[in-house]
Coordinates of C-alpha atoms in Angstrom, one line a residue:
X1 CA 32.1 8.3 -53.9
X2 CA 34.8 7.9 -56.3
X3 CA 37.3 9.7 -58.4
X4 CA 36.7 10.1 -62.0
X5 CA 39.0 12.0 -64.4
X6 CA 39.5 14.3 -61.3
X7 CA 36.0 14.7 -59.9
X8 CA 34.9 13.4 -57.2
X9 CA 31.4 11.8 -57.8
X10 CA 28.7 9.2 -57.0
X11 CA 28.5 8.1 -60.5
X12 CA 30.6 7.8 -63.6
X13 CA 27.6 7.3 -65.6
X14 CA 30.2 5.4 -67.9
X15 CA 28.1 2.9 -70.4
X16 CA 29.5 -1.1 -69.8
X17 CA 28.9 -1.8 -73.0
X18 CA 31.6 0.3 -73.9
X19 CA 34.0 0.1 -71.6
X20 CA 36.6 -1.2 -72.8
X21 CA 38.2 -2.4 -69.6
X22 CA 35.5 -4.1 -69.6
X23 CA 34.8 -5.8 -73.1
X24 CA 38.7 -6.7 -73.4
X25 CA 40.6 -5.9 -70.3
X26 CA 42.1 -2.8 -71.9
X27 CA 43.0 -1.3 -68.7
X28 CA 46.1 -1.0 -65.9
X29 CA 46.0 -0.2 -62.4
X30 CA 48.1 0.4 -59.1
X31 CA 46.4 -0.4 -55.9
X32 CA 47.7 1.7 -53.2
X33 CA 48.1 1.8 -49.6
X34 CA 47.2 5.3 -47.8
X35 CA 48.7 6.3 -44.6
X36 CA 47.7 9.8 -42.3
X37 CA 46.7 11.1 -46.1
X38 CA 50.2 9.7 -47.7
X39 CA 50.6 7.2 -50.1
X40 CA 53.0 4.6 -49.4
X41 CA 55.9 4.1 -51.8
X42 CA 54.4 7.0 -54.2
X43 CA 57.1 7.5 -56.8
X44 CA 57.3 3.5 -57.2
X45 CA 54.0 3.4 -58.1
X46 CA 53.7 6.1 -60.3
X47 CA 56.6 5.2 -62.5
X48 CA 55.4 1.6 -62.6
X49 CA 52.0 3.1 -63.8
X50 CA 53.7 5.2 -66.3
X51 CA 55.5 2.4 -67.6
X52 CA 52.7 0.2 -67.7
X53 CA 50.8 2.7 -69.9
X54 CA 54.0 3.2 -72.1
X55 CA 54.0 -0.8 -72.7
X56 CA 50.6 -1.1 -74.1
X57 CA 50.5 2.1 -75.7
X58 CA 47.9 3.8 -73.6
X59 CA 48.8 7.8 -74.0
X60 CA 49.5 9.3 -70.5
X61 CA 47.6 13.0 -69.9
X62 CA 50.3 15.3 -69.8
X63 CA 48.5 17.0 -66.5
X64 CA 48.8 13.5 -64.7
X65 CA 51.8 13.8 -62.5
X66 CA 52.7 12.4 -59.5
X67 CA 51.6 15.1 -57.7
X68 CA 48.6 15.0 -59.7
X69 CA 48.4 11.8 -58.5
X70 CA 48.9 12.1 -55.2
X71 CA 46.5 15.2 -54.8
X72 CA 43.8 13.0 -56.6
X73 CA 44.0 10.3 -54.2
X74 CA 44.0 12.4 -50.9
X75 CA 41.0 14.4 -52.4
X76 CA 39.1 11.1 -52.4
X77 CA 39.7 9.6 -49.2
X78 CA 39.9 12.6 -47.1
X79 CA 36.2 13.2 -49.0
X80 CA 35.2 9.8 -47.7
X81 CA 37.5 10.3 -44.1
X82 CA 39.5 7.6 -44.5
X83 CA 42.9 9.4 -44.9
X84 CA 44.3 7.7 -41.7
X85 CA 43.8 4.1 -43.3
X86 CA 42.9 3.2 -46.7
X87 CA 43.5 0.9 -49.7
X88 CA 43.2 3.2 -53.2
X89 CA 43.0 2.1 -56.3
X90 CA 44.0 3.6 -59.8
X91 CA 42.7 2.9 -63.0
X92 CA 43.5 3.3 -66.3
X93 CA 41.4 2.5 -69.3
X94 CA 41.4 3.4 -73.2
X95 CA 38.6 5.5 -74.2
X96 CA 35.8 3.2 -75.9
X97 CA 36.1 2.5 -79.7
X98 CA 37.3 -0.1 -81.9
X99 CA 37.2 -3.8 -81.5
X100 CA 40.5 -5.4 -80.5
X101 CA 42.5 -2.4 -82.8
X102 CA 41.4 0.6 -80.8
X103 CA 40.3 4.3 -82.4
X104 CA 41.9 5.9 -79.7
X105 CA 45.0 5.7 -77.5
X106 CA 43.6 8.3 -74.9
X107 CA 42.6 7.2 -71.6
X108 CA 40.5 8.1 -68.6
X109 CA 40.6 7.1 -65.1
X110 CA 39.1 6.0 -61.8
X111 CA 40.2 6.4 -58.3
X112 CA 38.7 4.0 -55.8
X113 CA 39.0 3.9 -51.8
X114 CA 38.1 2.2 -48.9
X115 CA 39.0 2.1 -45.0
X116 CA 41.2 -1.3 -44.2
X117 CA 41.6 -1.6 -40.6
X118 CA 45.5 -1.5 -39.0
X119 CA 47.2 1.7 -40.8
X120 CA 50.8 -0.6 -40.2
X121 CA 52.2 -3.6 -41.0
X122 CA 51.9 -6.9 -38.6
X123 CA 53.1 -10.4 -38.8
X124 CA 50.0 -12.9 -39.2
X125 CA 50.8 -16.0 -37.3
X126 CA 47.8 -18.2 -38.1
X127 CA 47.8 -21.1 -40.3
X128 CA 48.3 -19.9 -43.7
X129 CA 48.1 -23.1 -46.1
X130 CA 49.3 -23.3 -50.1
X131 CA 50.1 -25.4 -52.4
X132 CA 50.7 -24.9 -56.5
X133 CA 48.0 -24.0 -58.9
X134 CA 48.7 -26.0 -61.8
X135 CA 45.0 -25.8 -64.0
X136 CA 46.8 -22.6 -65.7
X137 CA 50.7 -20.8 -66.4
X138 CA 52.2 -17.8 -66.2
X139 CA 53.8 -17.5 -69.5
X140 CA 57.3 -15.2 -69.2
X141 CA 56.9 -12.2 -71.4
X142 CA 56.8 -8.7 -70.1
X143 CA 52.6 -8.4 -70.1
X144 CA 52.7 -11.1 -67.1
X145 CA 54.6 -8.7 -65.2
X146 CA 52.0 -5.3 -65.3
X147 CA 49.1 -4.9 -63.6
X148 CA 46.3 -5.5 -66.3
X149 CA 42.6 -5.7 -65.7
X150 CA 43.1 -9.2 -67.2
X151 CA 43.5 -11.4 -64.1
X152 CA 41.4 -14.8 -65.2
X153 CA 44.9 -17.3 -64.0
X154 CA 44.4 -15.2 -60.8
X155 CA 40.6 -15.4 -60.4
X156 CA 40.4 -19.1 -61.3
X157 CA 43.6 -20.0 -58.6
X158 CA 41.5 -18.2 -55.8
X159 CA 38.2 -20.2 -56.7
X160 CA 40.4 -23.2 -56.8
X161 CA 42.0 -22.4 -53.5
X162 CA 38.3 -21.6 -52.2
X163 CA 37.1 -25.1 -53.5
X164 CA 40.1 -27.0 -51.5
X165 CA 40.0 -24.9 -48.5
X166 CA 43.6 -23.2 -48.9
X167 CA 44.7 -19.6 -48.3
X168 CA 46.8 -19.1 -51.5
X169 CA 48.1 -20.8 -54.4
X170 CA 51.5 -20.5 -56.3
X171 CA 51.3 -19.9 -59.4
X172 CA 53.9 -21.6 -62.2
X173 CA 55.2 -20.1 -65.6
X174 CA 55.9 -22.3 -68.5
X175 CA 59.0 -23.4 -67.4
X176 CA 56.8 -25.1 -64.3
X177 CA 58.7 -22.7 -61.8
X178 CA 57.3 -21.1 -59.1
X179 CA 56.9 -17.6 -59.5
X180 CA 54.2 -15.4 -57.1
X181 CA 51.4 -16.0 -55.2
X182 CA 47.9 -15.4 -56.6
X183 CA 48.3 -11.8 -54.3
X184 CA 51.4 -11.3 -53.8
X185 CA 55.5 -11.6 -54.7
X186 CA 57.0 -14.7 -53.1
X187 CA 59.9 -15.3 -51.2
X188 CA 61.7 -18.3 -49.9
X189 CA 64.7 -18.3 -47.3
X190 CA 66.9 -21.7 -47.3
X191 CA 70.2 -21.0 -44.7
X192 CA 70.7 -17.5 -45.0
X193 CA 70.1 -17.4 -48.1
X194 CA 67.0 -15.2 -49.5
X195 CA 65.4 -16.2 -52.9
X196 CA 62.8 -14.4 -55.3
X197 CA 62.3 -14.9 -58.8
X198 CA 63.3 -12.5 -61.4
X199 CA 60.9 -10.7 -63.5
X200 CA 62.1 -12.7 -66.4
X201 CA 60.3 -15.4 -65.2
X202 CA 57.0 -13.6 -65.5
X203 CA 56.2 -12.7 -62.1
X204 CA 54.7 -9.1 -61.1
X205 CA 57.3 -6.2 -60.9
X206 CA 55.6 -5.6 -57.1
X207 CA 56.0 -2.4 -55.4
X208 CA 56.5 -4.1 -51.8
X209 CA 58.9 -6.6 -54.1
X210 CA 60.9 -3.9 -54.4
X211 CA 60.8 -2.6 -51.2
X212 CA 61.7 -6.1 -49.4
X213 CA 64.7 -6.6 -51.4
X214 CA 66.4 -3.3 -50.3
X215 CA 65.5 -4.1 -47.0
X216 CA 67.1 -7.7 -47.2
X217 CA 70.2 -7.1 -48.9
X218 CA 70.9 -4.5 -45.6
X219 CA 70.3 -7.0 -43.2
X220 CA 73.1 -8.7 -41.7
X221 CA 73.6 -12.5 -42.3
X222 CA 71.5 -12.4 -45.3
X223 CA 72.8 -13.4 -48.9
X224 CA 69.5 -11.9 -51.6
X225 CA 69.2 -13.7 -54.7
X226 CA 66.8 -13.1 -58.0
X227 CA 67.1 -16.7 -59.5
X228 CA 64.2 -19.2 -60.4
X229 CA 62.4 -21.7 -57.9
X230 CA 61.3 -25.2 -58.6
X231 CA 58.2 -26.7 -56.8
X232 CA 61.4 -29.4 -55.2
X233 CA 62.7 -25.9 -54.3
X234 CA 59.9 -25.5 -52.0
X235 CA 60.0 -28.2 -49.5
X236 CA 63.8 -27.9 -48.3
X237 CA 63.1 -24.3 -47.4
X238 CA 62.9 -22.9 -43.9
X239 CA 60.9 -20.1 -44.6
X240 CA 58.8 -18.7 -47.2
X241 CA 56.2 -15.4 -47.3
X242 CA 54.4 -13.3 -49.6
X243 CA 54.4 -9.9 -50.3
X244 CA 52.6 -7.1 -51.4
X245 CA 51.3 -3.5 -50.4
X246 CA 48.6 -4.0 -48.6
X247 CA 49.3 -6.9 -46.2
X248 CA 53.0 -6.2 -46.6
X249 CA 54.3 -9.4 -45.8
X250 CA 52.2 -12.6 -45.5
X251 CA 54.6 -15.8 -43.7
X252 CA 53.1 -19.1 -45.2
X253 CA 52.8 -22.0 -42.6
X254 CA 52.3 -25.3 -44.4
X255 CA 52.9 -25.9 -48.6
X256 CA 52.1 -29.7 -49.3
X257 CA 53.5 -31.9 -45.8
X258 CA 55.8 -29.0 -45.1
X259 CA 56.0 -26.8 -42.6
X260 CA 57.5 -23.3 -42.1
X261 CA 58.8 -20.6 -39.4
X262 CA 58.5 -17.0 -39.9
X263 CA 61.9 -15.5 -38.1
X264 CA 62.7 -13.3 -41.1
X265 CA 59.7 -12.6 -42.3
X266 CA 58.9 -11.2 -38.7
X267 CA 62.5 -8.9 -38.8
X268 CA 61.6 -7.8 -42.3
X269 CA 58.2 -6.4 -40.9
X270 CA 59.8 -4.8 -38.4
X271 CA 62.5 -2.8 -40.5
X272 CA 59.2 -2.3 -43.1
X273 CA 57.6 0.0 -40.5
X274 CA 60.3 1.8 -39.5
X275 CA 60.9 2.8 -43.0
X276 CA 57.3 3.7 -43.3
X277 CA 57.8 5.9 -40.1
X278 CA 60.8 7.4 -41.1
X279 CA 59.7 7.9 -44.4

C-alpha cells in the first residue's frame, strides 16, 4: 500500500519508461521518521522539501501544505498500522516529458512506509568501522546539499564499504575534506570542542543536523563549530558520530588505527529524546 498523489493504493500503475525519476533522477525526497502517528521534526522537513523543489524548479501544488503533508503521511501508515513506528518517505518527481529540457514543471508524488522496530532513539555501542571513500567527490555547490534521487557517489561508497567489510564510509568534496557519511551528517568532538562541516562544503543540509546543533550549542562545556575537516583532522579526535533521522545518532568506533569513545554522543541521545517527548 502506498500513497500516490493522495490516494492510497496498491499500484501507481505509473509506466518506468517514463518516469522521469527514473530515466534522469528528476526527483527529491524527505525520508521521515513517524512516531504515535506524528512526524518528527515536521516543519524542517517540509520547508527543506519546499526549497528543494524551488531549487530545481519543480512547481509545488498549491494544495500541498504541511498539513497536507502531514495528513498524507498518517493516512498511509495508520492504513498499514504502523503509526506507532515507521520510517516514511516522500517523493517528488516531474511529470514525464522531454529529454533532459523537461515539457513540464508539474510534479506528482509518492508516499512510502514501513514499520522500523524501536519508536526512540538509542546509543549503538557495537563496533562501528569507517574509513574515507576516495573512488568519487562531493563537489561543493548547492545540488550536493538536496536530497535528489541521484545518489550514484552514495550507492557506489556502500558497495565499496560492503566489498571491504566496513560499516560506513566518509565521503570527501573536491577540496579532499571530509564532509558526511554515506547516511548521515558527521560530527567530530576534539576537547570540548564540537565540529561539523558547513553546507558550503557540499554536505547534506540534514534535518537531525539541524537538530544536533541546537542541542549542542545548549550543552554546557561544549564550544559548536561549522568549519571544514581534513582526513589528518580525523585521527586526533576523541569522538566522532553520525547523524541522521532515522538512527538519530550513530558513535563510530574505529576510522583507520584509531579508536573512539562515545560520551557525547551518548548525552546528545539523551537530550534528543527528551525533545522528542516533550515535543
Amino acid at each position: 500500500m502506498i500513497n500516490y498523489n493522495g490516494n492510497l493504493t496498491d499500484n501507481t500503475n505509473l509506466t518506468l519508461e517514463q518516469n522521469r525519476g527514473f530515466l534522469y533522477g528528476d526527483a527529491v525526497f524527505e525520508t521521515l521518521k513517524v512516531i504515535d502517528g506524528k512526524i518528527l521534526f515536521a516543519e524542517d522537513h517540509y520547508f527543506r522539501l519546499m526549497a528543494s523543489m524551488r531549487i530545481i524548479r519543480m512547481e509545488i501544488p498549491m494544495y500541498f501544505t504541511m498539513e497536507y503533508m502531514e495528513e498524507q503521511v498518517k493516512a498511509l501508515t495508520e492504513n498499514l498500522e504502523i503509526s506507532a513506528s515507521a520510517r516514511a518517505r516522500v517523493t517528488f518527481f516531474r511529470k514525464p516529458g522531454g529529454l533532459y529540457l523537461p515539457t513540464t514543471n508539474d510534479a506528482e508524488f509518492i508516499i512510502t512506509a514501513e514499520a522500523i522496530a524501536e519508536p526512540l532513539y538509542s546509543l549503538n555501542e557495537d563496533t562501528y568501522e569507517v574509513d574515507l571513500f576516495k573512488d568519487f567527490y562531493v563537489t561543493k555547490q548547492l545540488l550536493s546539499t538536496l536530497k535528489t534521487t541521484n545518489k550514484m557517489v552514495q550507492i557506489t561508497g556502500s558497495i565499496f564499504a560492503y566489498e571491504n567489510g566496513l560499516n560506513n564510509c566518509l565521503l570527501i568534496n573536491d577540496d579532499k575534506n571530509v564532509i558526511e557519511a554515506l547516511q548521515g551528517n558527521i560530527f567530530m568532538l576534539k576537547g570540548n570542542k564540537l565540529v561539523t562541516p558547513p553546507i558550503t562544503d557540499g554536505c547534506l543540509n540534514g534535518i537531525m543536523r539541524k537538530q544536533i546543533l541546537s542541542i549542542a550549542r545548549k550543552t554546557e562545556g561544549i564550544e559548536v563549530s561549522e568549519e571544514s575537516i581534513s582526513p589528518f583532522d580525523l585521527q586526533k579526535a576523541d569522538e566522532i558520530f553520525i547523524t541522521n533521522v532515522i538512527k538519530g545518532i550513530q558513535p563510530i568506533t574505529k576510522y583507520r588505527k584509531k579508536e573512539y569513545g562515545n560520551a557525547l554522543a551518548s548525552e546528545l541521545i539523551k537530550k534528543l529524546n527528551v525533545l522528542i517527548r516533550l515535543g
